[in-house]
PDB file of C-alpha atoms in Angstrom:
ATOM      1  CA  UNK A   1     -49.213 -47.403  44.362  1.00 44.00           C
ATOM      2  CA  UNK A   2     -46.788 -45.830  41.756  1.00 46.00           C
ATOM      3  CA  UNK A   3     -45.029 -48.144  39.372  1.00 47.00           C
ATOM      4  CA  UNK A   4     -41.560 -47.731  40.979  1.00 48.00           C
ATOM      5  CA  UNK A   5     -43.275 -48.706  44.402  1.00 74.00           C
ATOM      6  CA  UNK A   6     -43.774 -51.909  42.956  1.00 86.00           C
ATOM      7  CA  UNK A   7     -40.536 -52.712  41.506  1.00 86.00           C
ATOM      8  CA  UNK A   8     -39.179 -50.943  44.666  1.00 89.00           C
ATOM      9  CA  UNK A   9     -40.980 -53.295  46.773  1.00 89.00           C
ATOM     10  CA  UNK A  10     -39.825 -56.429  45.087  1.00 88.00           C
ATOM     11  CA  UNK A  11     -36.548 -55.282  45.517  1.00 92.00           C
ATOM     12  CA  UNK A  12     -36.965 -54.278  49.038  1.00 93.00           C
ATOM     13  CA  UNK A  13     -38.217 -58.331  49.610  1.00 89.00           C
ATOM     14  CA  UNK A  14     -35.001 -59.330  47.611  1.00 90.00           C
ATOM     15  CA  UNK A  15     -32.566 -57.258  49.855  1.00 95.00           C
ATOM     16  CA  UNK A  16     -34.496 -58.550  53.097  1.00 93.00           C
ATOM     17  CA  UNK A  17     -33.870 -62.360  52.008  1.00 89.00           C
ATOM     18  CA  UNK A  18     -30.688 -61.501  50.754  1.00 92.00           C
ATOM     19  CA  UNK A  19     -29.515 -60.091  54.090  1.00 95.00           C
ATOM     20  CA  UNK A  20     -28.760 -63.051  55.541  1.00 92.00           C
ATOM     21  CA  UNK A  21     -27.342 -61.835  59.055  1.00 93.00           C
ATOM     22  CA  UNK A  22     -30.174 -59.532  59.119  1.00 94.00           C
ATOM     23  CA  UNK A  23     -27.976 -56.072  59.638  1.00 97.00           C
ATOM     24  CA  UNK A  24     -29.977 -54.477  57.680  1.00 97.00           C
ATOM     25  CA  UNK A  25     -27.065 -54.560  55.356  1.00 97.00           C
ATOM     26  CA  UNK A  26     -25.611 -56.390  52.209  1.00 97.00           C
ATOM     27  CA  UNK A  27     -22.558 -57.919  51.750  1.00 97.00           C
ATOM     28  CA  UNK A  28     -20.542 -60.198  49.447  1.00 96.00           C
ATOM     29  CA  UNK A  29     -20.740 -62.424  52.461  1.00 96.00           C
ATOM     30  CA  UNK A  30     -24.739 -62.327  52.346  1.00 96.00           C
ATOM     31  CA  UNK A  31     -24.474 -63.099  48.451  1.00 94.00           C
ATOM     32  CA  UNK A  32     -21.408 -66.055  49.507  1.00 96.00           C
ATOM     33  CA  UNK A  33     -24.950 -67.441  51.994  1.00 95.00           C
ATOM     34  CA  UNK A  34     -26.957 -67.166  49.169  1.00 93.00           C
ATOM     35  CA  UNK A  35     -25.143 -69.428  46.977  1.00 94.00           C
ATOM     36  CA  UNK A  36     -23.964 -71.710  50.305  1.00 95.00           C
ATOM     37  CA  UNK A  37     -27.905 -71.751  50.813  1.00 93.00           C
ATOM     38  CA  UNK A  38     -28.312 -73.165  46.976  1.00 93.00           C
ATOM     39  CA  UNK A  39     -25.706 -75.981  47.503  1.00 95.00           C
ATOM     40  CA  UNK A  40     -26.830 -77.210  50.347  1.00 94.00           C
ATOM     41  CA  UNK A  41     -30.438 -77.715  49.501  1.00 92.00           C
ATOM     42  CA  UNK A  42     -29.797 -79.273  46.595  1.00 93.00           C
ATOM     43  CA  UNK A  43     -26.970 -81.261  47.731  1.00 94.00           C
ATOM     44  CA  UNK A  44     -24.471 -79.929  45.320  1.00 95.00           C
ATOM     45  CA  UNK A  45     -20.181 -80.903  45.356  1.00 97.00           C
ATOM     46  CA  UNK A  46     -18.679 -77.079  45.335  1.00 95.00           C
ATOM     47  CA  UNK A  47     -16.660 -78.528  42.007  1.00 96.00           C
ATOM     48  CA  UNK A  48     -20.337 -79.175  40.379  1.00 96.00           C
ATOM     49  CA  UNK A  49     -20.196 -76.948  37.197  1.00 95.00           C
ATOM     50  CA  UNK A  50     -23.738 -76.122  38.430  1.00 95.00           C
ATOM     51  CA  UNK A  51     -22.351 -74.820  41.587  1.00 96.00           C
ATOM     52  CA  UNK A  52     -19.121 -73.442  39.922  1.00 95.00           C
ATOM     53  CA  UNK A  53     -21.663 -71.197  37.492  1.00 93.00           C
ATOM     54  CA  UNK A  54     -23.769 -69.983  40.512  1.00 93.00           C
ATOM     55  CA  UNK A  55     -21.244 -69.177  42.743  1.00 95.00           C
ATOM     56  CA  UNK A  56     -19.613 -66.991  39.711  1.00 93.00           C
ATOM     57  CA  UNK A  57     -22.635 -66.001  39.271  1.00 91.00           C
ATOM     58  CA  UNK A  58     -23.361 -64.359  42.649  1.00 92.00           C
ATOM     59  CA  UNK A  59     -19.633 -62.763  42.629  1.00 93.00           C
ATOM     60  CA  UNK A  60     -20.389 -61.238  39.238  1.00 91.00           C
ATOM     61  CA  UNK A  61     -23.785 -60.041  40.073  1.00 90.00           C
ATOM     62  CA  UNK A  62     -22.637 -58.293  43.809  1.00 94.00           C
ATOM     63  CA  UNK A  63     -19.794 -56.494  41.929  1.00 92.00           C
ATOM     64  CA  UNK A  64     -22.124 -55.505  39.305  1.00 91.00           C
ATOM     65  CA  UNK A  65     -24.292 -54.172  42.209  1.00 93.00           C
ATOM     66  CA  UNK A  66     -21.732 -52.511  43.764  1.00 94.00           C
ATOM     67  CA  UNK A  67     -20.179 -50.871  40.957  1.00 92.00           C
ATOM     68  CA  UNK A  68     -23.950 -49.165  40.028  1.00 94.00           C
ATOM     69  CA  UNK A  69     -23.917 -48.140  43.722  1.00 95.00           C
ATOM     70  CA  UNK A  70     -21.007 -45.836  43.810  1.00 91.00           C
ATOM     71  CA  UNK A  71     -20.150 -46.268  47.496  1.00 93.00           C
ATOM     72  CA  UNK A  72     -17.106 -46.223  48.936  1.00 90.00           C
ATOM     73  CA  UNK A  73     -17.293 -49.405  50.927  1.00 91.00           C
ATOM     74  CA  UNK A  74     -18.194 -52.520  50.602  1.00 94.00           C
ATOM     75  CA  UNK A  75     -21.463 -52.815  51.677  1.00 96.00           C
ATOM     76  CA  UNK A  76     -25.099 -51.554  50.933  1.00 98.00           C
ATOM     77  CA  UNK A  77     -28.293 -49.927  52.533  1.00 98.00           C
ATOM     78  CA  UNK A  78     -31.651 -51.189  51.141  1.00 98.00           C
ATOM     79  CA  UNK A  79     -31.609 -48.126  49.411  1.00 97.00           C
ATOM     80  CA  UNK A  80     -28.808 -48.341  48.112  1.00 97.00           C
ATOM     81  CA  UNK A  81     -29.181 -51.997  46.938  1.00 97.00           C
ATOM     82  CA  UNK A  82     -32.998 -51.000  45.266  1.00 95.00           C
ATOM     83  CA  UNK A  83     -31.189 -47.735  43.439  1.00 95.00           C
ATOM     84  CA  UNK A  84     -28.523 -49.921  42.498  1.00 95.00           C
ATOM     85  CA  UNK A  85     -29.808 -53.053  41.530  1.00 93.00           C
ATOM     86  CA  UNK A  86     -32.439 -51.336  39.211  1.00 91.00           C
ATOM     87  CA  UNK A  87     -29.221 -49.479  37.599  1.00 91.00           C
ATOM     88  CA  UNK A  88     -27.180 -53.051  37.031  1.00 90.00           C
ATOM     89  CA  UNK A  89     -30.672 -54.693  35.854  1.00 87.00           C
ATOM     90  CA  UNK A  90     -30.708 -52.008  32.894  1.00 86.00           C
ATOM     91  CA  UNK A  91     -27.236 -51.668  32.069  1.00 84.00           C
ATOM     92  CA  UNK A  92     -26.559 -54.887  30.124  1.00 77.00           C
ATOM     93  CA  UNK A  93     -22.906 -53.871  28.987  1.00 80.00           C
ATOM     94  CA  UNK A  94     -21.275 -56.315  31.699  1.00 75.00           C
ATOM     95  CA  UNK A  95     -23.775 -58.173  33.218  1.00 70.00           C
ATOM     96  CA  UNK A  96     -27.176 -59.263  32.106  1.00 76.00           C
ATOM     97  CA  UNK A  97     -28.413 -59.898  35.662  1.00 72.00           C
ATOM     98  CA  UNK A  98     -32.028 -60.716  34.268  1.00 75.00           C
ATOM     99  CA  UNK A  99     -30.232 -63.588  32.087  1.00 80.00           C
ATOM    100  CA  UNK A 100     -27.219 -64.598  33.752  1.00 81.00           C
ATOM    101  CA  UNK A 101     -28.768 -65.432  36.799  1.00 85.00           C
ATOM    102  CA  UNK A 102     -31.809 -67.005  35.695  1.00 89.00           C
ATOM    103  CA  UNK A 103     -29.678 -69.894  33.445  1.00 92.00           C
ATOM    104  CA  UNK A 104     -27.678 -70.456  36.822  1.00 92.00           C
ATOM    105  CA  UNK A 105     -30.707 -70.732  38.802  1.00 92.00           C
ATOM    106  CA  UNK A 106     -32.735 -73.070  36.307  1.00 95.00           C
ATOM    107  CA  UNK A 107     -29.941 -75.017  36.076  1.00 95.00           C
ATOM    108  CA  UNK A 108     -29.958 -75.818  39.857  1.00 95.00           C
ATOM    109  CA  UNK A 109     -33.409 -76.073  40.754  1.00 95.00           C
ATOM    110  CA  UNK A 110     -34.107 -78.319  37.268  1.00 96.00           C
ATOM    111  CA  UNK A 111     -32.438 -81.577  39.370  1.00 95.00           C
ATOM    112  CA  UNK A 112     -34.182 -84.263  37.137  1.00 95.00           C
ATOM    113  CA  UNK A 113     -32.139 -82.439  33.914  1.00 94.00           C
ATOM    114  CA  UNK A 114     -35.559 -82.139  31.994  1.00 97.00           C
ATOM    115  CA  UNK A 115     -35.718 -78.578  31.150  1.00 96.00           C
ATOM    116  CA  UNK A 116     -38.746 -78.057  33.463  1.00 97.00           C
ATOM    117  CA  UNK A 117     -38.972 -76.944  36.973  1.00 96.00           C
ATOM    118  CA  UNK A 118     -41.777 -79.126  38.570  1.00 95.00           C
ATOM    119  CA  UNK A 119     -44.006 -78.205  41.638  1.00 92.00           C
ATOM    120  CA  UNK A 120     -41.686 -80.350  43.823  1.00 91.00           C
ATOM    121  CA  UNK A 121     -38.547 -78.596  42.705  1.00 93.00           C
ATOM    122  CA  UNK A 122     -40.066 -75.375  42.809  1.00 90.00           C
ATOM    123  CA  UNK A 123     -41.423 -76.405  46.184  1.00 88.00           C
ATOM    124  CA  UNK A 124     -38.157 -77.277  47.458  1.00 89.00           C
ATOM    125  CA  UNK A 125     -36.327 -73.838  46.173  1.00 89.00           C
ATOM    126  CA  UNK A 126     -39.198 -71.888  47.702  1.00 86.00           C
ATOM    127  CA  UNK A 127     -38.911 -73.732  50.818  1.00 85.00           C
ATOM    128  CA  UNK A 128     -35.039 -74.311  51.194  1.00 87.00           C
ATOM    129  CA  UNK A 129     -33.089 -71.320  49.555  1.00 87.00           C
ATOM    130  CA  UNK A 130     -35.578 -68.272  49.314  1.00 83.00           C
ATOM    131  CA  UNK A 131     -37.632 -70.011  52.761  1.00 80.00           C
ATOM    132  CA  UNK A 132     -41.188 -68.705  51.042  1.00 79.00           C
ATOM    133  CA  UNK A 133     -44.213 -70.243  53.060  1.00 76.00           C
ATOM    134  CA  UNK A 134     -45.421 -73.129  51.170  1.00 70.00           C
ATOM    135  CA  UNK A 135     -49.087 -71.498  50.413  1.00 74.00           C
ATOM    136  CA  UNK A 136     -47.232 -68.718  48.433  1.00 72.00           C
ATOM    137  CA  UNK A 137     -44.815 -71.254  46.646  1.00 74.00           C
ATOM    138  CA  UNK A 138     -47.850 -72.819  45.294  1.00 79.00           C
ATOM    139  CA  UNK A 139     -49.155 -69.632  44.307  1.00 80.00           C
ATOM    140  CA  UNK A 140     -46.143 -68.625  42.761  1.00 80.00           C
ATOM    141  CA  UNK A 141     -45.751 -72.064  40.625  1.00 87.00           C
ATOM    142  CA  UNK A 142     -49.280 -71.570  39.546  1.00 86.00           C
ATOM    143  CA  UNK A 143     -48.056 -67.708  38.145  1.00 86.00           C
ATOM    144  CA  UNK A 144     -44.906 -69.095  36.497  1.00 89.00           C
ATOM    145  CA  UNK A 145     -46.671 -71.936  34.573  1.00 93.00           C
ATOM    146  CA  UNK A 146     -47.841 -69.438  32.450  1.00 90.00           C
ATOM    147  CA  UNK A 147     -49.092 -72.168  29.595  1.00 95.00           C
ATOM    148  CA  UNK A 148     -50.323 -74.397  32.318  1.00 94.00           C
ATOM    149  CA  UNK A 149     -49.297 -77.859  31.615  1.00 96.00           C
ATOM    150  CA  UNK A 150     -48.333 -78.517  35.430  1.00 95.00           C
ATOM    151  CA  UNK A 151     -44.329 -77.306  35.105  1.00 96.00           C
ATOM    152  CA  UNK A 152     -42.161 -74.564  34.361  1.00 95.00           C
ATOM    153  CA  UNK A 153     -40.019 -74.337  31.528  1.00 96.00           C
ATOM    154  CA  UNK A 154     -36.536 -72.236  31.211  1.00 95.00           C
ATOM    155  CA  UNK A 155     -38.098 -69.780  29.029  1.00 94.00           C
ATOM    156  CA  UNK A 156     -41.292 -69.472  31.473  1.00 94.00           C
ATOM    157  CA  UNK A 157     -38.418 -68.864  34.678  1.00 92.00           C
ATOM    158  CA  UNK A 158     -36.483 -66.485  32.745  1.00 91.00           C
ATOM    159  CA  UNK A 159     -39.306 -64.222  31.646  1.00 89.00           C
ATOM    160  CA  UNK A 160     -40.923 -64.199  35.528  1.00 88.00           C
ATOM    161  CA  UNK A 161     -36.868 -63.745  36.548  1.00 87.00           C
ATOM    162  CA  UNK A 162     -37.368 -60.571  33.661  1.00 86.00           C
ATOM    163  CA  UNK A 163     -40.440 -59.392  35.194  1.00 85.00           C
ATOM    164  CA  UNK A 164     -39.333 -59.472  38.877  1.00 83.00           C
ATOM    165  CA  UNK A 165     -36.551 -57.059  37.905  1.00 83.00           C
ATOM    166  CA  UNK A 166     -38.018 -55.171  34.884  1.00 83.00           C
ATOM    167  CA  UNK A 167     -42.222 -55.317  34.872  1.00 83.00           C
ATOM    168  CA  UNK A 168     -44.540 -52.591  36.965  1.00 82.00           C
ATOM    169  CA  UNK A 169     -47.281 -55.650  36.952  1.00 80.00           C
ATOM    170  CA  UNK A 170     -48.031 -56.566  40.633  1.00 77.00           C
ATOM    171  CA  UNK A 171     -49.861 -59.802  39.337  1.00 76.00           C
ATOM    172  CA  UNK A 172     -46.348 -60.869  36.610  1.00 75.00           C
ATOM    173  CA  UNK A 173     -45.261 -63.693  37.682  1.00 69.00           C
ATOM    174  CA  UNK A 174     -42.255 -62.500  38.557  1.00 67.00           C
ATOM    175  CA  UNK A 175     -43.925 -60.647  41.408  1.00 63.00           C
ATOM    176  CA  UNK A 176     -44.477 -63.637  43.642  1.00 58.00           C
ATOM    177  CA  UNK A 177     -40.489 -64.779  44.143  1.00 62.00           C
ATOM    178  CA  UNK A 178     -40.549 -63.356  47.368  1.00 56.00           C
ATOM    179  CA  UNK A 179     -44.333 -63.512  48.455  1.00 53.00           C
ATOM    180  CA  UNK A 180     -47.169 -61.302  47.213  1.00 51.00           C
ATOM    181  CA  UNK A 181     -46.325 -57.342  46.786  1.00 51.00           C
TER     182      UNK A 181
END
């Protein structure tokens, strides 16, 4: 496997849980599910700030996709989304998606406010938003808690969040959000 087949795969498992409808398309309404799919399983009021920041979040980041797309319409192809998406991860000048979304999701999935994302709550995203088979979730956990003292802090998130997008490493942690590549 090259090292764009790997990043190209991750991607590939983003757009297919992303593609909520399953019309082998993506649009702002699929990214509008994604966020709806957040605030339901964790139970959030729309006018929570944590909802407020995802939500912008999700419009920010599907614009930001878009606009690396160059298409005239208003949806995408997987390989247009893959293309694209690797375009808007590098170009930082807007929107740091590796960042950005990363504080929003933290934020969300952290629901005891202790700066640490324990097996339960990364159970439940798994599970609930992303709908990852529990055996992988575990597996997954296990990756993120890089120092291994039994949670995952913001810093460990964002840097597997980094390495989803960014790293060529099959075994990153960032390679198990959406199952194994």
């Amino acid at each position: 496997m090259t090292v764009q087949d790997i990043i190209a795969n991750k991607l590939e498992r983003s757009f297919d849980a992303l593609d909520a409808d399953g019309n082998g398309y993506l649009e702002w309404s699929d990214y509008q599910k994604l966020a709806d799919r957040y605030i339901e399983a964790y139970k959030l009021d729309r006018n929570d700030r944590r909802a407020r920041a995802l939500v912008a979040f999700c419009q920010m980041y599907w614009l930001d996709v878009l606009r690396h797309a160059g298409v005239d319409g208003d949806r995408l192809t997987k390989d247009q989304y893959v293309t694209a998406t690797r375009l808007a991860t590098i170009d930082t000048s807007r929107l740091n998606v590796t960042e950005g979304g990363a504080h929003a999701i933290f934020d969300v999935v952290d629901t005891d406010g202790d700066n640490e994302i324990s097996r339960e709550e990364y159970a439940r995203l798994a599970r609930d938003v992303w709908r990852i088979d529990a055996s992988d979730a575990l597996e997954g956990f296990a990756k993120l808690d890089v120092d291994g003292d039994g949670a995952v802090s913001r810093h460990e998130f964002i840097r597997a969040v980094r390495e989803h997008f960014l790293s060529n490493d099959p075994e990153a942690p960032g390679s198990l959000f959406f199952g194994r590549v």
